Coordinates of C-alpha atoms in Angstrom, one line a residue:
Chain A
M1 CA 0.0 0.0 0.0
K2 CA 3.0 2.3 0.0
R3 CA 2.1 3.8 -3.3
F4 CA -1.1 5.2 -1.9
G5 CA 0.3 6.4 1.3
W6 CA 0.3 10.0 0.1
L7 CA -3.5 10.0 0.2
V8 CA -3.3 9.5 3.9
V9 CA -0.6 12.0 4.3
A10 CA -2.5 14.5 2.3
L11 CA -5.6 14.1 4.4
V12 CA -3.6 14.5 7.6
S13 CA -2.0 17.5 6.2
L14 CA -5.2 19.3 5.7
G15 CA -5.7 19.5 9.4
L16 CA -2.2 20.8 10.0
L17 CA -1.9 23.3 7.3
S18 CA -4.2 26.2 7.6
G19 CA -2.2 29.0 6.0
C20 CA 0.5 27.6 3.8
G21 CA 3.3 29.6 2.2
S22 CA 3.1 30.3 -1.5
T23 CA 6.8 29.7 -2.1
P24 CA 7.9 26.8 0.0
K25 CA 11.5 26.5 1.1
T26 CA 13.4 23.7 -0.3
G27 CA 13.1 20.6 1.8
V28 CA 16.5 20.5 3.5
E29 CA 14.8 19.6 6.7
G30 CA 13.7 16.3 5.3
D31 CA 10.8 14.9 7.2
Q32 CA 10.3 18.0 9.2
A33 CA 9.7 20.0 6.0
G34 CA 6.0 19.6 6.3
L35 CA 5.9 21.2 9.7
E36 CA 7.9 24.1 8.5
A37 CA 5.5 24.9 5.7
G38 CA 3.0 26.8 7.7
K39 CA 5.4 29.4 9.0
D40 CA 5.3 31.7 6.0
G41 CA 1.6 32.2 6.8
K42 CA 0.6 34.2 3.8
G43 CA -2.4 32.1 3.2
L44 CA -3.5 33.7 0.0
G45 CA -6.5 31.5 -0.2
R46 CA -7.4 29.6 -3.2
V47 CA -8.8 26.2 -2.9
G48 CA -6.6 23.9 -4.8
G49 CA -9.1 21.1 -5.2
N50 CA -11.4 20.7 -8.1
S51 CA -14.0 18.5 -9.5
S52 CA -11.8 15.5 -10.1
N53 CA -10.6 15.1 -6.6
L54 CA -14.0 15.9 -5.2
N55 CA -15.2 12.8 -7.1
D56 CA -12.6 10.7 -5.3
P57 CA -14.2 9.5 -2.1
S58 CA -10.9 9.3 -0.3
R59 CA -10.6 13.0 -0.8
Q60 CA -14.1 14.2 0.1
G61 CA -13.8 17.3 2.2
A62 CA -10.2 17.6 1.2
G63 CA -8.7 20.2 -1.1
S64 CA -7.9 23.0 1.2
Y65 CA -4.4 23.7 0.0
H66 CA -3.8 27.4 0.1
Y67 CA -1.6 29.2 -2.4
D68 CA -1.5 32.1 -4.7
V69 CA -2.2 30.7 -8.1
N70 CA -0.4 33.6 -9.7
V71 CA 2.9 32.9 -8.0
E72 CA 5.0 30.3 -9.7
P73 CA 5.9 27.5 -7.2
E74 CA 9.1 25.6 -7.0
H75 CA 8.6 22.7 -9.4
R76 CA 10.3 20.2 -7.1
V77 CA 9.4 18.1 -4.1
Y78 CA 11.6 16.1 -1.7
F79 CA 11.3 12.6 -0.3
E80 CA 12.6 10.9 2.8
Y81 CA 15.2 8.1 2.6
N82 CA 14.1 5.0 0.7
S83 CA 10.5 6.4 0.6
A84 CA 8.2 7.4 -2.2
L85 CA 5.6 8.9 0.1
I86 CA 4.4 12.5 -0.6
N87 CA 4.8 14.3 2.8
D88 CA 2.9 17.3 3.9
R89 CA 5.3 19.8 2.5
A90 CA 5.4 18.0 -0.9
A91 CA 1.6 17.8 -1.0
Q92 CA 1.3 21.5 -0.6
V93 CA 3.9 22.2 -3.3
L94 CA 2.3 19.8 -5.7
A95 CA -1.2 21.2 -5.2
H96 CA 0.3 24.6 -5.9
N97 CA 2.0 23.3 -9.0
A98 CA -1.3 21.7 -10.2
G99 CA -3.1 25.0 -9.8
W100 CA -0.4 27.1 -11.3
I101 CA 0.1 24.8 -14.3
L102 CA -3.6 24.7 -15.0
A103 CA -3.7 28.5 -14.9
H104 CA -0.4 29.6 -16.4
G105 CA 1.7 26.5 -17.3
P106 CA 2.5 25.0 -20.7
K107 CA -0.3 23.1 -22.3
G108 CA 1.6 20.1 -23.6
T109 CA 3.0 17.0 -22.0
L110 CA 5.0 17.4 -18.8
T111 CA 7.8 15.1 -17.8
I112 CA 7.8 14.2 -14.1
E113 CA 11.3 13.0 -13.0
G114 CA 12.0 10.8 -10.0
H115 CA 15.4 11.0 -8.4
C116 CA 17.3 9.3 -5.6
D117 CA 20.3 10.0 -3.5
E118 CA 23.5 8.2 -4.3
R119 CA 23.2 5.6 -1.6
G120 CA 22.0 2.1 -2.6
T121 CA 22.2 0.2 -5.9
R122 CA 21.6 1.6 -9.3
E123 CA 18.8 -0.7 -10.2
Y124 CA 17.0 -0.4 -6.9
N125 CA 17.2 3.4 -7.2
L126 CA 15.8 3.3 -10.7
A127 CA 12.8 1.5 -9.3
L128 CA 12.5 3.9 -6.3
G129 CA 12.9 6.9 -8.6
Q130 CA 10.0 5.5 -10.7
Q131 CA 7.9 5.1 -7.5
R132 CA 8.6 8.7 -6.7
A133 CA 7.8 10.0 -10.2
D134 CA 4.6 7.9 -10.2
A135 CA 3.6 9.2 -6.8
V136 CA 3.9 12.8 -8.0
V137 CA 1.9 12.0 -11.1
H138 CA -0.9 10.4 -9.1
F139 CA -1.0 13.4 -6.8
L140 CA -1.1 15.9 -9.7
V141 CA -3.8 13.9 -11.4
A142 CA -5.9 14.0 -8.3
Q143 CA -5.4 17.7 -8.3
G144 CA -6.9 18.0 -11.7
L145 CA -4.0 17.6 -14.2
P146 CA -5.0 15.2 -17.0
A147 CA -3.1 11.9 -16.7
N148 CA -2.3 11.9 -20.4
R149 CA -0.3 15.0 -20.1
L150 CA 2.1 13.6 -17.5
K151 CA 5.0 11.2 -18.2
A152 CA 6.9 9.7 -15.3
V153 CA 10.6 9.0 -15.9
S154 CA 13.1 7.7 -13.3
Y155 CA 16.7 8.8 -13.2
G156 CA 17.6 6.8 -10.2
K157 CA 20.7 8.2 -8.7
E158 CA 22.1 9.5 -12.0
R159 CA 21.2 13.2 -11.7
P160 CA 22.0 14.5 -8.3
L161 CA 21.1 18.1 -7.7
V162 CA 23.8 18.6 -5.1
P163 CA 27.0 16.8 -5.8
S164 CA 28.4 16.4 -2.3
H165 CA 28.1 13.3 -0.1
D166 CA 26.3 14.2 3.1
E167 CA 22.7 14.3 4.4
A168 CA 22.3 17.9 3.3
A169 CA 23.0 16.9 -0.2
W170 CA 21.1 13.6 -0.1
S171 CA 18.0 15.3 1.2
K172 CA 17.9 17.6 -1.8
N173 CA 18.7 14.8 -4.3
R174 CA 15.8 12.6 -3.2
R175 CA 13.3 14.5 -5.2
G176 CA 10.6 14.7 -7.8
E177 CA 10.8 17.3 -10.5
I178 CA 8.1 18.7 -12.8
V179 CA 9.9 19.6 -16.0
L180 CA 8.0 22.4 -17.8
R181 CA 10.0 22.7 -21.0
Chain B
M1 CA 41.4 -19.7 -33.1
A2 CA 42.7 -23.3 -33.0
S3 CA 44.5 -25.2 -30.3
T4 CA 46.2 -28.5 -30.4
T5 CA 47.9 -30.7 -27.9
L6 CA 51.5 -31.0 -28.9
A7 CA 53.3 -34.3 -28.9
C8 CA 56.2 -34.1 -26.5
P9 CA 59.3 -33.2 -28.4
V10 CA 62.1 -35.8 -28.6
R11 CA 64.1 -33.9 -26.1
L12 CA 61.4 -34.4 -23.6
A13 CA 60.9 -38.1 -24.0
G14 CA 60.3 -39.3 -20.6
G15 CA 58.2 -36.3 -19.6
V16 CA 55.0 -37.3 -18.0
S17 CA 51.7 -35.9 -19.1
A18 CA 49.7 -36.3 -16.0
R19 CA 49.5 -33.5 -13.5
P20 CA 52.1 -34.1 -10.9
G21 CA 50.6 -35.1 -7.6
W22 CA 52.8 -32.8 -5.6
V23 CA 51.7 -29.6 -7.2
W24 CA 48.1 -30.6 -7.3
C25 CA 48.0 -31.6 -3.6
R26 CA 49.6 -28.4 -2.6
W27 CA 46.9 -26.4 -4.4
L28 CA 44.1 -28.5 -3.1
V29 CA 45.3 -27.9 0.4
L30 CA 45.6 -24.2 -0.3
L31 CA 42.1 -23.9 -1.8
V32 CA 40.4 -26.0 0.9
G33 CA 42.2 -24.0 3.5
V34 CA 40.8 -20.8 2.2
F35 CA 37.3 -22.1 1.8
G36 CA 37.5 -23.6 5.3
L37 CA 38.2 -20.2 6.7
G38 CA 35.1 -18.8 5.2
L39 CA 32.9 -21.6 6.4
S40 CA 34.2 -21.7 9.9
S41 CA 33.7 -18.0 10.3
A42 CA 30.1 -18.3 9.2
W43 CA 29.5 -21.2 11.4
A44 CA 30.9 -19.3 14.3
G45 CA 27.9 -17.0 14.0
G46 CA 27.8 -13.5 12.7
I47 CA 29.5 -12.0 9.7
R48 CA 33.2 -12.0 9.3
I49 CA 34.7 -9.6 7.0
D50 CA 37.2 -11.6 4.9
I51 CA 39.4 -8.7 3.9
T52 CA 42.6 -9.7 5.6
K53 CA 45.1 -9.5 2.8
G54 CA 48.0 -11.8 2.4
G55 CA 46.6 -14.9 4.0
L56 CA 47.3 -16.9 0.8
T57 CA 50.8 -17.8 -0.4
P58 CA 50.9 -17.4 -4.2
L59 CA 52.7 -20.0 -6.2
P60 CA 56.2 -18.8 -7.4
I61 CA 56.2 -19.3 -11.2
A62 CA 58.8 -18.4 -13.8
V63 CA 57.5 -17.1 -17.2
P64 CA 60.5 -16.3 -19.3
S65 CA 60.2 -14.4 -22.6
F66 CA 58.8 -16.7 -25.3
V67 CA 61.4 -17.3 -28.0
N68 CA 60.8 -16.1 -31.6
L69 CA 61.1 -18.7 -34.3
G70 CA 61.8 -18.3 -38.0
A71 CA 60.0 -20.1 -40.8
D72 CA 62.5 -23.0 -40.4
G73 CA 61.6 -23.4 -36.8
Q74 CA 64.9 -22.1 -35.6
I75 CA 65.2 -19.4 -32.9
V76 CA 65.8 -15.9 -34.3
A77 CA 67.3 -13.0 -32.4
S78 CA 64.9 -10.5 -33.8
G79 CA 61.2 -10.2 -33.0
T80 CA 59.2 -8.8 -30.2
M81 CA 56.1 -11.0 -30.2
G82 CA 57.6 -13.6 -27.8
G83 CA 58.3 -11.0 -25.2
Q84 CA 54.9 -9.4 -25.5
L85 CA 53.1 -12.7 -25.2
S86 CA 55.0 -13.7 -22.0
E87 CA 54.3 -10.3 -20.5
V88 CA 50.5 -10.7 -21.0
V89 CA 50.7 -14.2 -19.5
T90 CA 52.7 -13.0 -16.5
A91 CA 50.3 -10.1 -15.8
D92 CA 47.3 -12.4 -16.0
L93 CA 48.8 -14.9 -13.5
E94 CA 50.0 -12.2 -11.2
R95 CA 46.6 -10.4 -11.1
S96 CA 44.8 -13.6 -10.1
G97 CA 46.6 -13.5 -6.8
L98 CA 47.2 -17.2 -7.0
F99 CA 50.7 -16.8 -8.6
R100 CA 53.8 -14.9 -7.9
P101 CA 55.8 -14.5 -11.1
I102 CA 59.5 -14.3 -10.4
N103 CA 61.4 -11.3 -11.6
R104 CA 63.1 -12.2 -14.8
S105 CA 66.4 -10.6 -13.8
A106 CA 66.8 -13.5 -11.4
F107 CA 66.6 -16.2 -14.1
L108 CA 69.8 -18.3 -14.5
Q109 CA 68.7 -20.2 -17.6
M110 CA 68.1 -18.2 -20.8
P111 CA 64.9 -18.6 -22.8
D112 CA 66.8 -20.0 -25.8
T113 CA 68.3 -22.9 -24.0
L114 CA 65.1 -23.5 -22.0
W115 CA 63.3 -23.9 -25.3
R116 CA 66.0 -26.0 -27.0
T117 CA 66.9 -28.3 -24.2
G118 CA 64.2 -28.1 -21.6
P119 CA 64.7 -26.8 -18.0
Q120 CA 67.8 -27.1 -16.1
Y121 CA 65.7 -27.8 -13.0
K122 CA 68.4 -27.0 -10.6
E123 CA 68.7 -23.5 -11.9
W124 CA 65.0 -22.8 -11.4
R125 CA 65.0 -24.5 -8.0
V126 CA 67.7 -22.2 -6.9
I127 CA 65.6 -19.1 -7.5
G128 CA 62.6 -20.5 -5.8
A129 CA 60.5 -21.2 -8.9
E130 CA 58.0 -24.1 -8.4
A131 CA 56.8 -24.0 -12.0
V132 CA 58.4 -22.8 -15.2
V133 CA 56.9 -21.9 -18.6
S134 CA 58.7 -22.3 -21.9
G135 CA 57.1 -20.9 -25.0
A136 CA 57.9 -20.1 -28.6
T137 CA 56.1 -18.2 -31.3
R138 CA 56.3 -17.8 -35.1
Q139 CA 54.4 -16.0 -37.8
E140 CA 52.8 -17.8 -40.7
G141 CA 51.2 -15.3 -43.1
D142 CA 48.6 -13.5 -41.0
Q143 CA 48.7 -16.2 -38.3
V144 CA 50.5 -16.2 -35.1
I145 CA 51.4 -19.7 -33.7
V146 CA 52.3 -20.2 -30.1
D147 CA 53.6 -23.3 -28.5
F148 CA 54.1 -23.7 -24.8
F149 CA 55.2 -26.2 -22.1
L150 CA 54.7 -26.1 -18.4
Y151 CA 57.1 -27.8 -16.0
D152 CA 57.0 -28.8 -12.4
V153 CA 60.4 -27.7 -11.1
F154 CA 60.6 -30.0 -8.0
Q155 CA 59.3 -33.1 -9.7
G156 CA 61.4 -32.3 -12.8
T157 CA 58.5 -33.2 -15.1
L158 CA 56.1 -31.7 -17.6
I159 CA 52.7 -30.7 -16.2
G160 CA 50.2 -31.7 -18.9
K161 CA 51.3 -31.8 -22.5
G162 CA 52.7 -29.0 -24.7
K163 CA 50.0 -27.1 -26.4
R164 CA 49.7 -25.0 -29.6
F165 CA 47.5 -22.1 -30.2
T166 CA 46.9 -20.5 -33.6
A167 CA 45.1 -17.2 -34.3
S168 CA 45.3 -14.2 -36.5
S169 CA 48.1 -11.9 -35.6
R170 CA 45.8 -9.1 -34.4
N171 CA 44.4 -11.5 -31.7
W172 CA 47.8 -12.2 -30.2
R173 CA 46.7 -11.0 -26.8
H174 CA 43.9 -13.5 -26.9
V175 CA 46.5 -16.3 -27.5
A176 CA 48.4 -15.1 -24.5
H177 CA 45.3 -15.3 -22.4
R178 CA 44.6 -18.8 -23.6
V179 CA 48.1 -19.8 -22.5
A180 CA 47.4 -18.2 -19.1
D181 CA 44.1 -20.0 -18.8
E182 CA 45.9 -23.3 -19.5
I183 CA 48.5 -22.6 -16.8
Y184 CA 45.8 -21.6 -14.3
T185 CA 43.8 -24.7 -15.0
R186 CA 46.7 -27.1 -14.8
L187 CA 47.9 -25.6 -11.5
T188 CA 44.6 -25.0 -9.7
G189 CA 42.2 -27.5 -11.2
E190 CA 39.8 -24.7 -12.0
T191 CA 38.9 -23.3 -15.4
G192 CA 40.7 -20.1 -16.1
Y193 CA 39.0 -16.8 -16.9
F194 CA 41.5 -14.7 -18.8
T195 CA 39.9 -15.0 -22.2
S196 CA 37.0 -12.9 -21.3
R197 CA 35.7 -9.4 -21.6
I198 CA 34.2 -6.7 -19.4
A199 CA 31.3 -4.5 -20.6
F200 CA 30.8 -1.4 -18.4
V201 CA 29.6 2.1 -18.3
A202 CA 32.5 4.6 -18.7
Q203 CA 32.2 8.1 -17.2
K204 CA 33.8 10.7 -19.4
G205 CA 33.3 14.2 -18.1
G206 CA 29.6 14.6 -17.4
S207 CA 28.5 11.9 -19.7
K208 CA 28.2 8.1 -19.6
L209 CA 28.9 5.7 -22.4
L210 CA 28.9 2.0 -23.0
A211 CA 32.4 0.5 -23.3
M212 CA 34.0 -2.9 -23.5
M213 CA 37.5 -4.2 -22.9
D214 CA 39.4 -7.4 -22.3
Q215 CA 39.4 -8.5 -18.7
D216 CA 42.9 -7.1 -18.2
G217 CA 41.8 -3.6 -19.4
A218 CA 43.3 -3.9 -22.9
N219 CA 41.5 -3.4 -26.2
R220 CA 39.0 -1.0 -24.9
V221 CA 36.3 0.0 -27.4
D222 CA 33.6 2.6 -26.8
L223 CA 30.2 1.3 -28.0
T224 CA 28.3 4.5 -27.5
H225 CA 29.6 8.0 -27.4
G226 CA 27.8 9.7 -24.5
E227 CA 25.0 11.4 -26.3
N228 CA 22.4 9.5 -24.2
L229 CA 22.6 8.3 -20.7
V230 CA 23.2 4.5 -20.7
L231 CA 23.2 2.1 -17.7
T232 CA 23.7 -1.6 -16.7
P233 CA 25.0 -3.5 -19.7
R234 CA 24.5 -7.3 -19.5
F235 CA 26.3 -9.9 -21.6
S236 CA 24.3 -12.6 -23.4
P237 CA 25.3 -16.1 -22.5
D238 CA 27.2 -16.4 -25.8
G239 CA 29.0 -13.1 -25.3
D240 CA 27.9 -11.8 -28.6
N241 CA 25.1 -9.4 -27.5
L242 CA 24.5 -6.9 -24.7
F243 CA 21.3 -5.7 -23.1
Y244 CA 21.5 -2.2 -21.7
I245 CA 19.4 0.7 -20.7
S246 CA 19.4 3.9 -22.7
Y247 CA 17.4 7.1 -22.3
E248 CA 17.6 7.9 -26.0
T249 CA 13.8 7.8 -26.4
G250 CA 13.3 9.9 -23.3
G251 CA 12.9 7.4 -20.5
T252 CA 14.4 4.1 -19.3
R253 CA 14.2 1.7 -22.2
I254 CA 16.0 -1.6 -22.8
F255 CA 18.1 -2.0 -25.9
R256 CA 20.0 -4.9 -27.4
L257 CA 23.4 -4.3 -28.9
D258 CA 24.7 -6.8 -31.5
L259 CA 28.5 -6.9 -30.8
I260 CA 29.1 -8.9 -34.0
G261 CA 26.9 -7.4 -36.6
G262 CA 26.6 -4.0 -34.9
G263 CA 23.3 -2.1 -34.5
H264 CA 21.0 -1.8 -31.5
T265 CA 17.3 -2.5 -31.2
L266 CA 14.7 -1.4 -28.7
Q267 CA 13.4 -4.3 -26.6
G268 CA 9.9 -3.2 -26.0
D269 CA 8.4 0.2 -25.1
Y270 CA 6.3 -0.3 -22.0
P271 CA 5.0 2.8 -20.1
G272 CA 7.1 3.7 -17.1
L273 CA 10.2 1.9 -15.9
N274 CA 11.9 -0.6 -18.2
S275 CA 15.0 -1.8 -16.4
A276 CA 17.2 -4.6 -15.0
P277 CA 17.5 -6.8 -18.1
S278 CA 19.0 -10.2 -17.4
W279 CA 19.5 -13.0 -20.0
S280 CA 18.4 -16.5 -19.2
P281 CA 21.3 -19.0 -19.3
D282 CA 19.9 -20.5 -22.5
G283 CA 19.7 -17.1 -24.1
R284 CA 16.0 -17.5 -25.0
R285 CA 14.5 -15.2 -22.3
M286 CA 15.1 -11.9 -20.6
A287 CA 14.0 -11.2 -17.1
L288 CA 13.3 -7.6 -16.6
T289 CA 11.6 -5.0 -14.4
L290 CA 8.5 -3.1 -15.7
S291 CA 6.3 -0.7 -13.9
K292 CA 3.5 -0.7 -16.5
D293 CA 1.1 -2.4 -14.1
G294 CA 1.5 0.1 -11.3
N295 CA 4.7 -0.6 -9.5
P296 CA 8.1 -2.2 -10.4
E297 CA 7.5 -5.9 -11.0
I298 CA 9.6 -8.7 -12.5
Y299 CA 8.6 -10.1 -15.9
S300 CA 10.0 -12.8 -18.1
K301 CA 10.0 -12.1 -21.8
E302 CA 10.5 -14.8 -24.5
L303 CA 12.8 -13.1 -26.9
G304 CA 11.6 -15.0 -29.9
S305 CA 7.9 -14.3 -29.6
G306 CA 8.1 -11.2 -27.4
Q307 CA 5.6 -12.8 -25.0
L308 CA 5.7 -11.4 -21.5
S309 CA 4.8 -13.3 -18.3
R310 CA 4.6 -11.6 -15.0
L311 CA 6.6 -13.2 -12.2
T312 CA 6.0 -11.1 -9.2
N313 CA 2.8 -9.4 -7.9
T314 CA 3.1 -7.1 -4.9
T315 CA 2.6 -3.4 -4.2
S316 CA 6.3 -2.8 -3.6
I317 CA 9.5 -2.7 -5.5
N318 CA 10.7 -5.9 -7.2
T319 CA 13.8 -5.6 -9.4
S320 CA 17.4 -6.9 -10.2
P321 CA 16.5 -10.4 -11.3
S322 CA 19.5 -12.8 -11.8
W323 CA 19.1 -16.4 -13.1
S324 CA 20.6 -19.5 -11.6
P325 CA 23.0 -21.2 -14.0
D326 CA 20.5 -24.0 -14.6
G327 CA 17.8 -21.5 -15.5
Q328 CA 15.4 -23.0 -13.0
K329 CA 15.4 -20.1 -10.5
I330 CA 15.7 -16.4 -10.3
V331 CA 17.1 -14.4 -7.3
F332 CA 15.8 -10.9 -7.1
N333 CA 15.4 -7.9 -4.8
S334 CA 12.2 -6.8 -3.2
D335 CA 11.1 -4.5 -0.4
R336 CA 7.8 -6.3 0.1
A337 CA 8.8 -6.9 3.8
G338 CA 9.6 -3.2 4.3
S339 CA 13.3 -3.1 3.3
P340 CA 15.1 -4.3 0.2
Q341 CA 15.9 -8.0 0.7
L342 CA 16.9 -11.0 -1.6
Y343 CA 14.3 -13.6 -2.6
I344 CA 14.5 -16.7 -4.8
M345 CA 11.6 -17.9 -6.9
S346 CA 11.1 -20.4 -9.7
S347 CA 12.0 -18.8 -13.1
G348 CA 8.3 -19.3 -13.9
G349 CA 7.2 -17.2 -11.0
G350 CA 5.4 -18.4 -7.8
E351 CA 5.9 -17.9 -4.1
P352 CA 9.4 -16.7 -3.4
Q353 CA 11.7 -17.7 -0.5
R354 CA 13.4 -14.9 1.3
I355 CA 17.2 -15.6 1.8
T356 CA 18.6 -12.5 3.5
F357 CA 17.7 -11.5 7.0
D358 CA 20.8 -9.6 8.1
G359 CA 20.5 -5.9 7.7
K360 CA 18.1 -3.5 6.1
Y361 CA 19.5 -3.3 2.7
N362 CA 20.4 -6.3 0.6
S363 CA 20.2 -5.7 -3.1
S364 CA 21.6 -6.2 -6.6
P365 CA 22.1 -10.0 -6.5
S366 CA 24.2 -11.9 -9.1
W367 CA 24.1 -15.7 -9.2
S368 CA 27.5 -17.3 -9.6
P369 CA 28.1 -19.3 -12.8
R370 CA 29.0 -22.2 -10.5
G371 CA 25.6 -21.9 -8.8
D372 CA 26.9 -22.2 -5.3
L373 CA 26.9 -18.5 -4.3
I374 CA 25.1 -15.3 -4.8
A375 CA 27.0 -12.1 -4.7
F376 CA 25.0 -9.0 -3.7
V377 CA 25.2 -5.5 -2.1
H378 CA 24.9 -5.5 1.7
G379 CA 24.1 -2.2 3.2
G380 CA 24.5 -1.3 6.9
G381 CA 26.1 1.4 9.0
G382 CA 26.0 3.8 6.2
R383 CA 28.2 1.5 4.0
F384 CA 27.3 -0.6 1.0
R385 CA 29.6 -3.6 0.6
I386 CA 29.9 -6.7 -1.6
A387 CA 28.9 -9.9 0.1
V388 CA 28.2 -13.5 -0.9
I389 CA 25.6 -15.9 0.4
S390 CA 24.6 -19.5 -0.4
P391 CA 21.3 -19.9 -2.2
D392 CA 19.8 -21.5 0.9
G393 CA 20.5 -18.3 2.8
K394 CA 23.4 -19.6 4.8
N395 CA 27.1 -18.7 5.0
M396 CA 26.8 -15.0 4.3
R397 CA 30.2 -13.3 4.1
V398 CA 31.0 -9.7 3.5
L399 CA 34.0 -9.3 1.2
T400 CA 34.7 -5.6 0.8
D401 CA 34.7 -2.6 3.0
S402 CA 34.0 0.8 1.4
W403 CA 31.0 3.1 1.6
M404 CA 29.4 2.5 -1.8
D405 CA 30.4 -0.8 -3.6
E406 CA 27.8 -2.2 -6.0
S407 CA 27.1 -4.1 -9.2
P408 CA 28.8 -7.4 -8.5
T409 CA 29.4 -9.6 -11.6
W410 CA 31.2 -13.0 -11.6
S411 CA 34.2 -14.2 -13.6
P412 CA 33.2 -17.0 -16.0
N413 CA 34.7 -19.6 -13.6
G414 CA 32.8 -18.2 -10.5
R415 CA 36.1 -17.4 -8.7
V416 CA 36.4 -13.7 -8.9
I417 CA 33.9 -10.9 -8.4
L418 CA 34.1 -7.6 -10.3
F419 CA 32.2 -4.6 -8.9
S420 CA 32.2 -0.9 -8.9
R421 CA 33.3 1.3 -6.1
Q422 CA 32.3 5.0 -5.8
E423 CA 35.2 7.2 -4.8
G424 CA 34.0 10.8 -4.4
S425 CA 31.8 11.4 -7.3
R426 CA 33.2 8.9 -9.7
S427 CA 33.3 5.1 -9.7
Q428 CA 36.1 2.7 -10.5
L429 CA 36.1 -1.0 -11.2
Y430 CA 37.6 -3.4 -8.7
S431 CA 37.9 -7.2 -8.6
I432 CA 38.1 -9.4 -5.5
D433 CA 38.6 -13.2 -5.0
L434 CA 35.4 -14.9 -3.6
T435 CA 37.5 -15.6 -0.5
G436 CA 37.8 -11.9 0.1
Y437 CA 41.5 -11.8 -0.8
N438 CA 43.2 -10.0 -3.6
E439 CA 41.2 -6.9 -4.1
R440 CA 42.5 -5.0 -7.1
L441 CA 41.7 -1.9 -9.1
V442 CA 40.8 -2.8 -12.7
P443 CA 42.0 0.1 -14.9
V444 CA 39.5 1.1 -17.6
G445 CA 41.8 3.3 -19.6
G446 CA 42.1 7.0 -20.1
D447 CA 40.7 9.4 -17.6
S448 CA 37.4 7.6 -17.4
G449 CA 35.7 6.2 -14.4
G450 CA 33.9 2.9 -14.7
S451 CA 30.7 1.4 -13.3
D452 CA 28.0 -1.2 -14.0
P453 CA 30.4 -4.0 -15.0
S454 CA 29.2 -7.2 -16.7
W455 CA 31.7 -10.0 -17.1
S456 CA 31.4 -12.0 -20.3
P457 CA 31.5 -15.8 -20.6
L458 CA 34.8 -17.3 -21.9
I459 CA 35.5 -16.3 -25.4
R460 CA 37.1 -19.1 -27.5

């Protein structure tokens, strides 16, 4: 059930996040990132949900992600070690991305990249990166982006964002990226 | 290339063709001793890191320069082939860790007289040689012909018969590796592995390309040129083809490269992840990982018909399949129990048996061609190291000690494991004996790093 864990996380996050920032900080804090998200407190309210996720019974009453749809979000979310779960912080960023892309983004196909830190084997990380990219796709689709516009690609540990070899680098390299070009 | 067993020359009448008992017994004791060490440490409970170097005494062997012969079969003073051949043979034997080639400056008998009259055993005994090799080479058109004899210095006898190899001149290194294989086999009782190749991913600047070289690092050729990211080459059982991953169509896709005819072909275009290709031992199937049905699962694809059968069915990651040498089973990696562990299933699918329980990260299994061991990556304490385990899940031994070792692949005789080691931001290839001795850097040439090695079968 790991793949669907983000649903649970997303629901939990609704209770925690009442006024989320429009430009989330990068998730250096790892699994604390979600708790940090509320501090910006700008709360420029737009309900990120839409008809498609309202039709999903697991998301009834959900959809209270707050962001400014006119502010471009960071197109990147971070994961915990050996995990493909969308945490609170990532859920907020992805909801913002979905709203922003629908309003202002490109109209064609978007590539969703899944990336891992350098620890672990190449093949396992390719699979884990795929799980991460797929989790981001599922979340964006639930937020209203058409599935046929999203293509998930795993890069495993091949494309680190930060080249050094410590937790600070690894926490930025475990990521999902929405490629707009 | 052709090989023939030479009749003993007249001068060697009286030489015996059987392997002398003395040398054989000594080696048997040596090998049993080393294996015994591994077993007893496992039985003692807990993992023992077999990285103590120098526990094995290599056999002192003398490999003088091979003599160059003219068309009339007489020794000629000119010619460089003999010296080059013996250097390749010497390097092969030395690198195996089982032999200690004696420095040539110590030799008392010259190669010419060694070839003409056979060994003056006393002169080899004096310098501590336990075996001596005598070889000769001549050109015949485009062919290079190599004859060699191997002697037991203490018994004063031939070990096996003389042997002749013939090949085209440009394959002279291959002939030298054949000679080294023969020597290795006669003195250890195991098949050699020097006539083999390594496919790998070379790092050149910021790009990765597919490359191949002889097992000693010579004759490197680049098979792609870095325009697309490529990963995990895998030799076919006949050594003539590679499966590998390329991103040239925008995602992870498996391609097949024909090393004989050239050209590469896409092996299916399934949505999502296409990875971890592995040839069945009969060459008819590919085990692979696809995420088209929701999460990374292992499938078996019949190469002739293209028919896919799904082998695993979970909600977690399943990847890195590797076939048993009889083709009956597949060992793979799954995190179905919460962390990546190794499992063995029938090659037709079905309920798998978990074989690793030690640690929270066991991945990237590679089944030995001998069938008796599985090499894999064992993570723990922030380090990822090469380990081996029996297919029944017993006798796990950790062989290396670095922070990111991965991609183990076996020599064709199941004796040596090649792997990649990350050092800073680049990787290098290393080899290690399955006992945990004789860890060596394997140079890949130029300023490239190397990773993702695949060791070919023997090339004859």
